[in-house]
GROMACS .gro file of C-alpha atoms in nm:
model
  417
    1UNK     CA    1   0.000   0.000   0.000
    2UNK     CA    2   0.167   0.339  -0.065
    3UNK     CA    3   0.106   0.587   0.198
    4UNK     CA    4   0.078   0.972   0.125
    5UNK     CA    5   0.187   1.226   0.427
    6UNK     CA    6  -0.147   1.425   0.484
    7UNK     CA    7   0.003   1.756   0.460
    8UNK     CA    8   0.092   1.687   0.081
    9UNK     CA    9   0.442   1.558   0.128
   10UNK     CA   10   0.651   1.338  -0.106
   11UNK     CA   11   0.459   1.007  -0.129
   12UNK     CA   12   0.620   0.668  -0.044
   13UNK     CA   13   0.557   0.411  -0.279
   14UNK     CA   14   0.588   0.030  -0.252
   15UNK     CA   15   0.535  -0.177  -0.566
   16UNK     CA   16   0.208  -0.407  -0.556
   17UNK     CA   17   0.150  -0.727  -0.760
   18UNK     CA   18  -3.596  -0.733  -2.857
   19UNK     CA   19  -3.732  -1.013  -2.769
   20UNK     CA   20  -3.410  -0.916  -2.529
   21UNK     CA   21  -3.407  -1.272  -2.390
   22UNK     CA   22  -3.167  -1.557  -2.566
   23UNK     CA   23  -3.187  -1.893  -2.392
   24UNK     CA   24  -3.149  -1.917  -1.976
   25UNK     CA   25  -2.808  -2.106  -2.003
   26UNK     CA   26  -2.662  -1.711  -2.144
   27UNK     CA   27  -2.288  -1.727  -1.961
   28UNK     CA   28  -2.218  -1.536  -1.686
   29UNK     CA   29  -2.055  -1.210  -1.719
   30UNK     CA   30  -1.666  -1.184  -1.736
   31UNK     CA   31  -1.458  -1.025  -1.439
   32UNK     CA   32  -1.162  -0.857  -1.493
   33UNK     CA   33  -0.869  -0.926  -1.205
   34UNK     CA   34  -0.612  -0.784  -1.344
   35UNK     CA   35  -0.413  -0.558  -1.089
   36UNK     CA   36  -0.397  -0.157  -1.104
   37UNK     CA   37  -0.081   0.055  -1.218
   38UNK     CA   38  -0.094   0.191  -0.871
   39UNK     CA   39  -0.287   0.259  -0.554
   40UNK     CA   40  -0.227   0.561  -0.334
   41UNK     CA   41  -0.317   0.586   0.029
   42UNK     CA   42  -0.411   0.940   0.209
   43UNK     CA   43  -0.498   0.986   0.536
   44UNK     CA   44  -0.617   1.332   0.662
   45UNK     CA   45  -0.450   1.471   0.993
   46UNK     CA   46  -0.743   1.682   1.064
   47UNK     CA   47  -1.050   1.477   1.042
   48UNK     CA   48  -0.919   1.126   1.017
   49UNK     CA   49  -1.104   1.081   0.679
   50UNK     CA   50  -0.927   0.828   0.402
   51UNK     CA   51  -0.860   0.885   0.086
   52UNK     CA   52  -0.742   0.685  -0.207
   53UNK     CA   53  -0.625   0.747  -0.603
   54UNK     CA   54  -0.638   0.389  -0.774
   55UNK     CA   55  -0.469   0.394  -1.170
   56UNK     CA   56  -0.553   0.110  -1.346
   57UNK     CA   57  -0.415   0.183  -1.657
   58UNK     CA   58  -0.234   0.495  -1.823
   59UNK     CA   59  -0.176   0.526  -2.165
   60UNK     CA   60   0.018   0.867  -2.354
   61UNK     CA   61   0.101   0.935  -1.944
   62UNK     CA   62  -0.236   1.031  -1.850
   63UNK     CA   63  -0.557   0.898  -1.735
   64UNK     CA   64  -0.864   0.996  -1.643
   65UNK     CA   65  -1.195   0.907  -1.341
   66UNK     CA   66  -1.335   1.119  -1.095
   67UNK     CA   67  -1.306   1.184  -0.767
   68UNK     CA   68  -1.627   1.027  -0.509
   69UNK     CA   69  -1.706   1.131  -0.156
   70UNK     CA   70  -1.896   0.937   0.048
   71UNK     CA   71  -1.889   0.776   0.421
   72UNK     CA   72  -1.771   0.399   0.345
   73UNK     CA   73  -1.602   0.456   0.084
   74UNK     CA   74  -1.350   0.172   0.006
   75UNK     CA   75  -1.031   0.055  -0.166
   76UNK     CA   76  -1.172  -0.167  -0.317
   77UNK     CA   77  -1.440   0.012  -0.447
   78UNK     CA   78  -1.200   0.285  -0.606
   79UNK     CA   79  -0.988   0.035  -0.758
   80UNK     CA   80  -1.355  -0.102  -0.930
   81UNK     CA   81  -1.420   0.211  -1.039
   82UNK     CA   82  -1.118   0.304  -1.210
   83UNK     CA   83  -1.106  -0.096  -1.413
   84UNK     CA   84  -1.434   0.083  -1.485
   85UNK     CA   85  -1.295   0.369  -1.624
   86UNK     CA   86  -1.079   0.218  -1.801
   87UNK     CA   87  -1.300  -0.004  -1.964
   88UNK     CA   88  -1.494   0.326  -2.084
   89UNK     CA   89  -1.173   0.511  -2.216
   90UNK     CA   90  -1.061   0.149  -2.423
   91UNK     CA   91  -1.412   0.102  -2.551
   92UNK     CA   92  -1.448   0.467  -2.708
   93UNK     CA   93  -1.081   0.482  -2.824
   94UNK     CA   94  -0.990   0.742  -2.585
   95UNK     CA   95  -0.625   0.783  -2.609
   96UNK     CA   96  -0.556   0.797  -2.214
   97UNK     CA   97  -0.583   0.565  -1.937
   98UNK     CA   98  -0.817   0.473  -1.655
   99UNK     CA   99  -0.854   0.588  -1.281
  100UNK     CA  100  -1.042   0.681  -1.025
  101UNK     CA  101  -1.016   0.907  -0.664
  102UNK     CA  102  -1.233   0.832  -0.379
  103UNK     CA  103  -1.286   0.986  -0.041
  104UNK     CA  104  -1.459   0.831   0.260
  105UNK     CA  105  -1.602   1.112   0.400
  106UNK     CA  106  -1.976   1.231   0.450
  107UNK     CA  107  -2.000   1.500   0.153
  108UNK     CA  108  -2.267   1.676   0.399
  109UNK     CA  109  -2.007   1.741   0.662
  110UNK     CA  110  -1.926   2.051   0.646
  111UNK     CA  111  -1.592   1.991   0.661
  112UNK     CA  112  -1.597   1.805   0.365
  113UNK     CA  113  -1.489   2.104   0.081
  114UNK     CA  114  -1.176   2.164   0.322
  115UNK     CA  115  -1.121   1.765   0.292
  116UNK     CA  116  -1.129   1.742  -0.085
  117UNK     CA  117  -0.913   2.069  -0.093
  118UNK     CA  118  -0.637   1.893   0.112
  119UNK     CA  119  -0.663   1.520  -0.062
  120UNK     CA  120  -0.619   1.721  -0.387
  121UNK     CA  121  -0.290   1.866  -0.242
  122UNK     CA  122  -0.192   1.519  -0.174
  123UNK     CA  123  -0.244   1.429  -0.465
  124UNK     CA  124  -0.077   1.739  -0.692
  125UNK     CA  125   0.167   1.560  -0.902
  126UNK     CA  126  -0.042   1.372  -1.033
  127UNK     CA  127  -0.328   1.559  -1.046
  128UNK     CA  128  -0.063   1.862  -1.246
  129UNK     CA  129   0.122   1.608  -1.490
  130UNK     CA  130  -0.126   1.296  -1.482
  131UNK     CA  131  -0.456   1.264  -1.366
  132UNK     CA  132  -0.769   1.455  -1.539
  133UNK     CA  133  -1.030   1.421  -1.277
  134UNK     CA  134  -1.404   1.563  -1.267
  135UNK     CA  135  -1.713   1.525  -1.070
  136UNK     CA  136  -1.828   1.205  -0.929
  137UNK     CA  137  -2.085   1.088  -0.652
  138UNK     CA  138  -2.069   1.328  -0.326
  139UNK     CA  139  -1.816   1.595  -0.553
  140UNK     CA  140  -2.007   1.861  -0.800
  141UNK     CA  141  -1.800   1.966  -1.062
  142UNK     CA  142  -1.806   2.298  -0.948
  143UNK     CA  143  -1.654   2.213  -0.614
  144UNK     CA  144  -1.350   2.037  -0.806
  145UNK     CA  145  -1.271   2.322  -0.948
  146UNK     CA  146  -1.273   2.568  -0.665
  147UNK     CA  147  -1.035   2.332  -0.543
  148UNK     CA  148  -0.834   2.334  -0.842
  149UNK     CA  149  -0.792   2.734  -0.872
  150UNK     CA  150  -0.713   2.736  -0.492
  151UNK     CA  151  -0.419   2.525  -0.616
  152UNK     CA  152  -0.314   2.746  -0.897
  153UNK     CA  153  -0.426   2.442  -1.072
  154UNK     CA  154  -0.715   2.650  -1.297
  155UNK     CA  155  -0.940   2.357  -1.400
  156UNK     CA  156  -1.021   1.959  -1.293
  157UNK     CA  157  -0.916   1.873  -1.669
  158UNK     CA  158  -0.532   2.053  -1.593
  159UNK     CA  159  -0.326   1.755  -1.660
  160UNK     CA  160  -0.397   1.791  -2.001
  161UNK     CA  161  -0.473   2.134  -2.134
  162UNK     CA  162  -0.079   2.205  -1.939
  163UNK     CA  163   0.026   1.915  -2.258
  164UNK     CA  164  -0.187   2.146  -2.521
  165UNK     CA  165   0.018   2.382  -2.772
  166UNK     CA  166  -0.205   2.661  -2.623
  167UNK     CA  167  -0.333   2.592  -2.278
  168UNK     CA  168  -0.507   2.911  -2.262
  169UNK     CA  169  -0.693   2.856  -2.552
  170UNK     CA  170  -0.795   2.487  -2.456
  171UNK     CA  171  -0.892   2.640  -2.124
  172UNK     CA  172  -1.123   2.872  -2.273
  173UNK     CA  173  -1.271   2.607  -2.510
  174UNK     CA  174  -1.301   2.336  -2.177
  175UNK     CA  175  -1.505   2.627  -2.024
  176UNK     CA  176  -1.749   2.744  -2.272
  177UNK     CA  177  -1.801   2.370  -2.331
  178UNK     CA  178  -1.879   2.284  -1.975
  179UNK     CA  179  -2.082   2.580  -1.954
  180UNK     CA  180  -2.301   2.585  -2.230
  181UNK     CA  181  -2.661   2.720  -2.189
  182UNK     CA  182  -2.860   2.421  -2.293
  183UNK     CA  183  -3.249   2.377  -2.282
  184UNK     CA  184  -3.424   2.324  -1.919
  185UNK     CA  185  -3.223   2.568  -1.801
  186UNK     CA  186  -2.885   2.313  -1.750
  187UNK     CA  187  -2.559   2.320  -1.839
  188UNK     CA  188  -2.443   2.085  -2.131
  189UNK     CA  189  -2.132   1.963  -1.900
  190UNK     CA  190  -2.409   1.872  -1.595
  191UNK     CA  191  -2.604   1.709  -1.837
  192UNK     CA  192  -2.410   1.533  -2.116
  193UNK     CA  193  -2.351   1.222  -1.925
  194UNK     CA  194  -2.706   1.193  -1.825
  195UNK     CA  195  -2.809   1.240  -2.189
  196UNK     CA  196  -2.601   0.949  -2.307
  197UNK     CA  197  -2.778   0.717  -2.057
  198UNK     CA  198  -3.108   0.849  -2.182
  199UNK     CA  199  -2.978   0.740  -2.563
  200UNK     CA  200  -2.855   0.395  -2.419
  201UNK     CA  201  -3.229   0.346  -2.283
  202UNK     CA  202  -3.384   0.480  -2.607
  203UNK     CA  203  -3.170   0.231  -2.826
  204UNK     CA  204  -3.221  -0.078  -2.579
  205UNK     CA  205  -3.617  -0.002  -2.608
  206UNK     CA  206  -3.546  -0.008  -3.028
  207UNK     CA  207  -3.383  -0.328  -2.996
  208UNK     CA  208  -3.711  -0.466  -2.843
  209UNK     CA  209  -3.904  -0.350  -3.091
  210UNK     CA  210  -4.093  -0.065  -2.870
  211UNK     CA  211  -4.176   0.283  -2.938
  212UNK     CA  212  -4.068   0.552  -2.680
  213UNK     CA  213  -4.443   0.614  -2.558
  214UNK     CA  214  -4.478   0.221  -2.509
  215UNK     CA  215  -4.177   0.194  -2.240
  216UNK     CA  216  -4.186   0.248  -1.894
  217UNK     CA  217  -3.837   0.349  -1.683
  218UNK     CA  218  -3.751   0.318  -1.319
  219UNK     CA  219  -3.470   0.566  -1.229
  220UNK     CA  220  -3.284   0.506  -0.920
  221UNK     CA  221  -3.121   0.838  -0.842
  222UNK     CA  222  -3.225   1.208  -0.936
  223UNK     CA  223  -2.838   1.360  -0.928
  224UNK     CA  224  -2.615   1.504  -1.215
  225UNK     CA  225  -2.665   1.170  -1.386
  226UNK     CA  226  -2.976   1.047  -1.287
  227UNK     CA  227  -3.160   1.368  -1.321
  228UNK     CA  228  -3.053   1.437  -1.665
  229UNK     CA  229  -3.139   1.092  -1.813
  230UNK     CA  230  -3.503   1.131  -1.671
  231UNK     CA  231  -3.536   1.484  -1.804
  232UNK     CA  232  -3.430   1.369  -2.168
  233UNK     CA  233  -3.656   1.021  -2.139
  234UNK     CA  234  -3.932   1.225  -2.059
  235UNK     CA  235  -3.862   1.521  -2.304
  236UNK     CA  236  -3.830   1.135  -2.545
  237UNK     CA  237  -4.187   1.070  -2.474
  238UNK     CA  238  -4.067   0.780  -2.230
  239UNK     CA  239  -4.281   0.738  -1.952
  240UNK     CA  240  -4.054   0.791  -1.625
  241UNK     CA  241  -4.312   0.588  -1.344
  242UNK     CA  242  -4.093   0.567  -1.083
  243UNK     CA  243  -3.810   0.764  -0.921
  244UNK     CA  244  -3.613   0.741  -0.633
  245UNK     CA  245  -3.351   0.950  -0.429
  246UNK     CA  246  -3.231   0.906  -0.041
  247UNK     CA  247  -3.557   0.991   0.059
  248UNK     CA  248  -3.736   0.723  -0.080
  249UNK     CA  249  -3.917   0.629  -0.425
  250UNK     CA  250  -4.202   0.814  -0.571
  251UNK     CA  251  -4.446   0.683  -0.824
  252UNK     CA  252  -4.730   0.761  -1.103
  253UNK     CA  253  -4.840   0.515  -1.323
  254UNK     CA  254  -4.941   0.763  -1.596
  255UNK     CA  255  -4.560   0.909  -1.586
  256UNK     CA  256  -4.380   1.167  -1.337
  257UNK     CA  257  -4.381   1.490  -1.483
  258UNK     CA  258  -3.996   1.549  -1.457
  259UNK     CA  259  -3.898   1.868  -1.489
  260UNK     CA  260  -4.121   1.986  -1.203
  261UNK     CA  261  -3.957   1.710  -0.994
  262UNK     CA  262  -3.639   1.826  -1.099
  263UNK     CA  263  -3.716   2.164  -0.978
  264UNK     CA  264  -3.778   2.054  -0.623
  265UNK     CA  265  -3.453   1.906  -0.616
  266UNK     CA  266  -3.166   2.035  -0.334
  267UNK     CA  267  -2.813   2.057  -0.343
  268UNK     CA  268  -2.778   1.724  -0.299
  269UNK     CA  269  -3.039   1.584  -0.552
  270UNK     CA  270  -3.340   1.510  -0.286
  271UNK     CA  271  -3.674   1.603  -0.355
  272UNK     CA  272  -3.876   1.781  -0.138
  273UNK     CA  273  -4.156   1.642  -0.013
  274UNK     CA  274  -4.379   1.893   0.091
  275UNK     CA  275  -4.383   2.060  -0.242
  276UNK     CA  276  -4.478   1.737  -0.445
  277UNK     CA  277  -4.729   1.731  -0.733
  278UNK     CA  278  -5.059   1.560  -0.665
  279UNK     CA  279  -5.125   1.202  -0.774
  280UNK     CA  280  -4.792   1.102  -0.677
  281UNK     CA  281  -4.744   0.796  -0.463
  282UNK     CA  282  -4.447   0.792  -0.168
  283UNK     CA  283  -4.278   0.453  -0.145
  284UNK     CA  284  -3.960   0.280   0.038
  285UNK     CA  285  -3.612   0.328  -0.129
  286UNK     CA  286  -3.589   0.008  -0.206
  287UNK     CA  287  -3.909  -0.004  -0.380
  288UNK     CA  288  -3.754   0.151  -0.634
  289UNK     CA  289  -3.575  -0.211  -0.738
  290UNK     CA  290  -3.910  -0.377  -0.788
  291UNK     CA  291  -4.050  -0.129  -1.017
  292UNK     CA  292  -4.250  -0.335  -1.287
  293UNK     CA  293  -4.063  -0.123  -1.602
  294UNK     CA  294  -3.970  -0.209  -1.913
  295UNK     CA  295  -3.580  -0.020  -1.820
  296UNK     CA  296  -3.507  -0.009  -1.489
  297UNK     CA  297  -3.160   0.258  -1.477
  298UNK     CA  298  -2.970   0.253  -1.173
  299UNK     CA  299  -2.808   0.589  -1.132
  300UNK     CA  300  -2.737   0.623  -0.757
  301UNK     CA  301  -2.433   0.422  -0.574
  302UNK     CA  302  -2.228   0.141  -0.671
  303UNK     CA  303  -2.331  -0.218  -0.574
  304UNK     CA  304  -2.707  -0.095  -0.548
  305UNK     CA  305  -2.818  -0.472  -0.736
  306UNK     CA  306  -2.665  -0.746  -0.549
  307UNK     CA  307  -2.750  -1.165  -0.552
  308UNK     CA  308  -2.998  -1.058  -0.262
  309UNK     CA  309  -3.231  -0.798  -0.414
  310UNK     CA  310  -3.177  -0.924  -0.762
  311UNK     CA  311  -3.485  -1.167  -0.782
  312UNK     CA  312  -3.652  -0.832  -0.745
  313UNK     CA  313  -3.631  -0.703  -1.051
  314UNK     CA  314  -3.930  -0.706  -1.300
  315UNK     CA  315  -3.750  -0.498  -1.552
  316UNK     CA  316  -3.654  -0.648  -1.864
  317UNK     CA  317  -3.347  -0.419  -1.940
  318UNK     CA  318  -3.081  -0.276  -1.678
  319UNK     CA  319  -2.897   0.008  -1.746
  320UNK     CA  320  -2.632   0.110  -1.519
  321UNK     CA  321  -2.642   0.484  -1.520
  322UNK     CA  322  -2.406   0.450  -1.210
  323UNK     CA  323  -2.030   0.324  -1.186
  324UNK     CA  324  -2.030  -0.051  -1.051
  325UNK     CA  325  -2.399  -0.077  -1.026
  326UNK     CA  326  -2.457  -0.457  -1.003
  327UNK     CA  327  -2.193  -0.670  -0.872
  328UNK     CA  328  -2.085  -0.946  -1.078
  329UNK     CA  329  -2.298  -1.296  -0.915
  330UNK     CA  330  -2.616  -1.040  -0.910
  331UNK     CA  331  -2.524  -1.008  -1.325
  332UNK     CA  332  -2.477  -1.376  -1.355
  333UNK     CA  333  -2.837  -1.454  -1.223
  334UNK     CA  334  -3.020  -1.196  -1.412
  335UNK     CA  335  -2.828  -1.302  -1.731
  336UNK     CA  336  -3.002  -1.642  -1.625
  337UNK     CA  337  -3.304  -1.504  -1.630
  338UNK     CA  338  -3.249  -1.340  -1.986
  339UNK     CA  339  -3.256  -0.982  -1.831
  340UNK     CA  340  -2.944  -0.782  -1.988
  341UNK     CA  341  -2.706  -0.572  -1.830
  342UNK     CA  342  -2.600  -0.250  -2.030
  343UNK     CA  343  -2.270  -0.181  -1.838
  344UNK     CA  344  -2.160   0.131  -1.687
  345UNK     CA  345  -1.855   0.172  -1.954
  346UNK     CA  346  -2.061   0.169  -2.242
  347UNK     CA  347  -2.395   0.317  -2.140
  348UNK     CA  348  -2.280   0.645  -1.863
  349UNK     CA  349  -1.947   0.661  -2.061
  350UNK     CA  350  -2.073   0.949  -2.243
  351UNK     CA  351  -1.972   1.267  -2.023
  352UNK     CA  352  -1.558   1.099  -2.025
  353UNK     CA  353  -1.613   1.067  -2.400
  354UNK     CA  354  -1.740   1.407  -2.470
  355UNK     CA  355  -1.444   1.603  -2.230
  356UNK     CA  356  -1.201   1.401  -2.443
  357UNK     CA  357  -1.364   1.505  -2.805
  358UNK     CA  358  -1.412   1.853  -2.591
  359UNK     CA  359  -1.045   1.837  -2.498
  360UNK     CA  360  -0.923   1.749  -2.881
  361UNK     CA  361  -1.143   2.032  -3.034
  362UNK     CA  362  -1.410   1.716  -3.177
  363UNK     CA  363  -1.672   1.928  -3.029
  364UNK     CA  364  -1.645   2.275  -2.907
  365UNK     CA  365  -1.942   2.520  -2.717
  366UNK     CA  366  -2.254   2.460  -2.934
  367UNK     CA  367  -2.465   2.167  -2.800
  368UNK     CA  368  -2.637   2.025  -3.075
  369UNK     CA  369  -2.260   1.890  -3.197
  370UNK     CA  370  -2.225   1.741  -2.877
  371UNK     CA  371  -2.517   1.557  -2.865
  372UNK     CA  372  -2.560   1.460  -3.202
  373UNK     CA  373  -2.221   1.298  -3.187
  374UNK     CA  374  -2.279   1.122  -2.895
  375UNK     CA  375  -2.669   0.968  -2.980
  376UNK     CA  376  -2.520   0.846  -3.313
  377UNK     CA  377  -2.222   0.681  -3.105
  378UNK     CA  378  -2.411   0.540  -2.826
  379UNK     CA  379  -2.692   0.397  -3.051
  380UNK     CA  380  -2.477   0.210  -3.251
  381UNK     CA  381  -2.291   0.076  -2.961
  382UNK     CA  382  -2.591  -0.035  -2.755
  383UNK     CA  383  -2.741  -0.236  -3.102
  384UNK     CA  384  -2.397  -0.435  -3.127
  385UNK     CA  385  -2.409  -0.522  -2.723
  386UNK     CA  386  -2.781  -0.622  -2.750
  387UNK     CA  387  -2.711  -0.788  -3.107
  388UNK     CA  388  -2.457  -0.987  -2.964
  389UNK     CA  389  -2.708  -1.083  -2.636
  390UNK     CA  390  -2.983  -1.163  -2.881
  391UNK     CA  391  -2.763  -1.360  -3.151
  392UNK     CA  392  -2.500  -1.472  -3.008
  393UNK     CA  393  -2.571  -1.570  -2.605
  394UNK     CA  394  -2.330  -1.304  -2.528
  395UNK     CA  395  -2.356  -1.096  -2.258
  396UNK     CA  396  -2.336  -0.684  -2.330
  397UNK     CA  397  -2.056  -0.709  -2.069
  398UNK     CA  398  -1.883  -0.957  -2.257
  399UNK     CA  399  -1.886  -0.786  -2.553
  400UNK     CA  400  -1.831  -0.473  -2.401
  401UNK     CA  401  -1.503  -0.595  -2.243
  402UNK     CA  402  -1.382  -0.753  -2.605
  403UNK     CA  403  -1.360  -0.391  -2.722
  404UNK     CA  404  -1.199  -0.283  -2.411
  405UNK     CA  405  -0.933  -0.512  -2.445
  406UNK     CA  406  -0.856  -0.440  -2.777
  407UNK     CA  407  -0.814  -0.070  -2.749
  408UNK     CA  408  -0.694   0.147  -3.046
  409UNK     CA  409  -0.302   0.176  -3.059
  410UNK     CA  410  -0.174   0.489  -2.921
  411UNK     CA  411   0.103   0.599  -3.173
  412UNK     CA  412   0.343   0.899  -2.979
  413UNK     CA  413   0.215   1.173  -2.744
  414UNK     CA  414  -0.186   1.261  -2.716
  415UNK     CA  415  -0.168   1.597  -2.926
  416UNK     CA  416  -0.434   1.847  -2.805
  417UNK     CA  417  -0.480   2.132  -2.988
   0.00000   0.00000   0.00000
């Protein structure tokens, strides 16, 4: 384990070793073992909160993931994440590597900014030649970056725009990007990622033959992600039944009218109560798993479908909006019951994918580029996973993971303009 001094002091490291539904007997999903490029341990003086910065892979000498905050946060679920990440950056021939910070820390202490400012200061050489970190569960992007200009560090994405021929101007770009006014009064960086999970659900309810109006969704989670997949199912004609946030689940059989949900939202993406539309029905969190959907998305925390609540499920498509969402033996037994898994590094992979186009000057401030590019990527790339499920008794995972491991060669330094 390598062990960083908590006031940001030279780290010590130690080397470490349609019909959707082909036949019951579809294989169980693969899991990757293979160990990270390196795992870094923090520990905060102050507070006693733990912090860790897992690369899994690192291609061009830089990688990407965000950083988390939440209490119970774990090793082991960091070094997940980033095989997750880098997973996403393989499968969309992204030419830098996977990673992934995590803090275990309650983001509602409010403590917790000073926290993330001093695990970032831990973590300054690689966050100023290596690591291009964002938002992630517990961290809004906007607090990253306070943190990051407190640092003289200007921007989360800094390890690469310092590599561009003009960092100002790739700056500038990053920012208008991130910023752009888009409709329902967002911003296309807070909902680009969310957007790409709605397009994952939109081409998994093609594959099965069913118009948008005809499907029903269940959305665990009403954050950045989860939020801004329900607003674009529902501005898609999708009918959103069932939502759900730390609070609990809420429910309407004729379809949540989103945006006003969204609008009761606090800073930490709970609903309030007392302001609820009528004909809404209050249920238990966990109801939330039983849904009876056509697409149930889980958008909240990792591990949220395990072997115990998976018999459950009445959906006939998951999509992990979230990172990690169903552990692998929960995945092997709804792949046995011909339910398919869209995984987390395809389907929420669109927000990395669009700050790397962003990044390279594929896509600059005007959101209609953005998004077309990314519905015309993530349709085609849901229809090969499901086309595989269907045809072949593969399982999206599986297939998922045979692009991943065959990433596009990386010729020379990442050039960004």
């Amino acid at each position: 384990m390598t062990t960083l001094n908590p006031t940001g002091g030279t780290p010590q490291v130690t080397s470490q070793t349609v019909s959707t539904t082909p036949a019951a007997t579809a294989p169980a999903p693969a899991t990757r073992r293979s160990e990270p490029y390196l795992r870094l341990h923090w520990t905060d003086s102050l507070t006693e909160a733990v912090g860790y910065l897992v690369v899994h892979t690192l291609r061009g000498g830089l990688t990407t993931g965000g950083t988390r905050m939440r209490a119970g946060c774990t090793l082991g679920e960091v070094e997940d994440l980033a095989r997750g990440m880098a997973n996403k950056t393989a499968t969309f021939d992204l030419p830098i590597g996977g990673a992934k910070g995590g803090i275990d820390f309650d983001p509602k202490d409010p403590r917790a900014g000073a926290v993330l400012e001093r695990f970032c200061e831990a973590m300054r050489p690689w966050l100023d030649a290596h690591w291009v970190t964002a938002e992630d569960l517990g961290v809004p992007q906007h607090l990253i970056d306070e943190v990051f200009e407190k640092l003289d560090l200007d921007q989360s994405y800094h390890a690469a725009i310092r590599r561009s021929a003009d960092p100002a101007k790739t700056l500038e770009r990053v920012r208008n990007g991130l910023n752009a006014a888009v409709d329902g009064g967002f911003l296309l960086g807070d909902v680009i990622g969310g957007y790409g999970v709605a397009h994952a659900c939109l081409a998994a309810a093609v594959a099965r033959g069913r118009a948008p109006g005809e499907t029903t969704v269940a959305i665990q989670g009403v954050g950045t992600m989860g939020g801004s997949a329900a607003y674009y199912l529902h501005e898609a004609g999708m009918k959103v039944t069932t939502v759900a946030d730390a609070a609990g689940a809420l429910y309407c059989a004729d379809g949540l009218d989103i945006p006003a949900l969204l609008d009761l939202r606090d800073g930490y993406g709970e609903i309030d109560r007392a302001r609820l539309p009528e004909g809404i029905t209050a249920l238990p969190r966990n109801a939330i798993i039983s849904a009876d959907v056509d697409i149930l998305v889980p958008a909240a925390i990792s591990y949220a479908i395990t072997p115990d609540n998976s018999f459950d499920i009445r959906a006939h498509v998951i999509v992990e909006a979230a990172n990690a969402a169903t552990t692998p033996e929960a995945e092997a037994m709804l792949a046995a019951r011909g339910i398919p898994v869209l995984p987390d590094f395809v389907a929420n992979a669109g927000a990395v994918a669009w700050a790397w186009w962003l990044l390279l000057g594929e896509v600059d401030d005007v959101p209609d580029t953005s998004f077309d590019r990314l519905r015309t990527t993530m349709h085609d790339k849901v229809a090969q996973l499901l086309t595989a499920w269907t045809d072949d008794d593969i399982t999206p995972r599986e297939a998922g993971h045979r692009w991943a491991d065959d990433p596009a060669p990386l010729i020379g330094r990442v050039v960004i303009p």
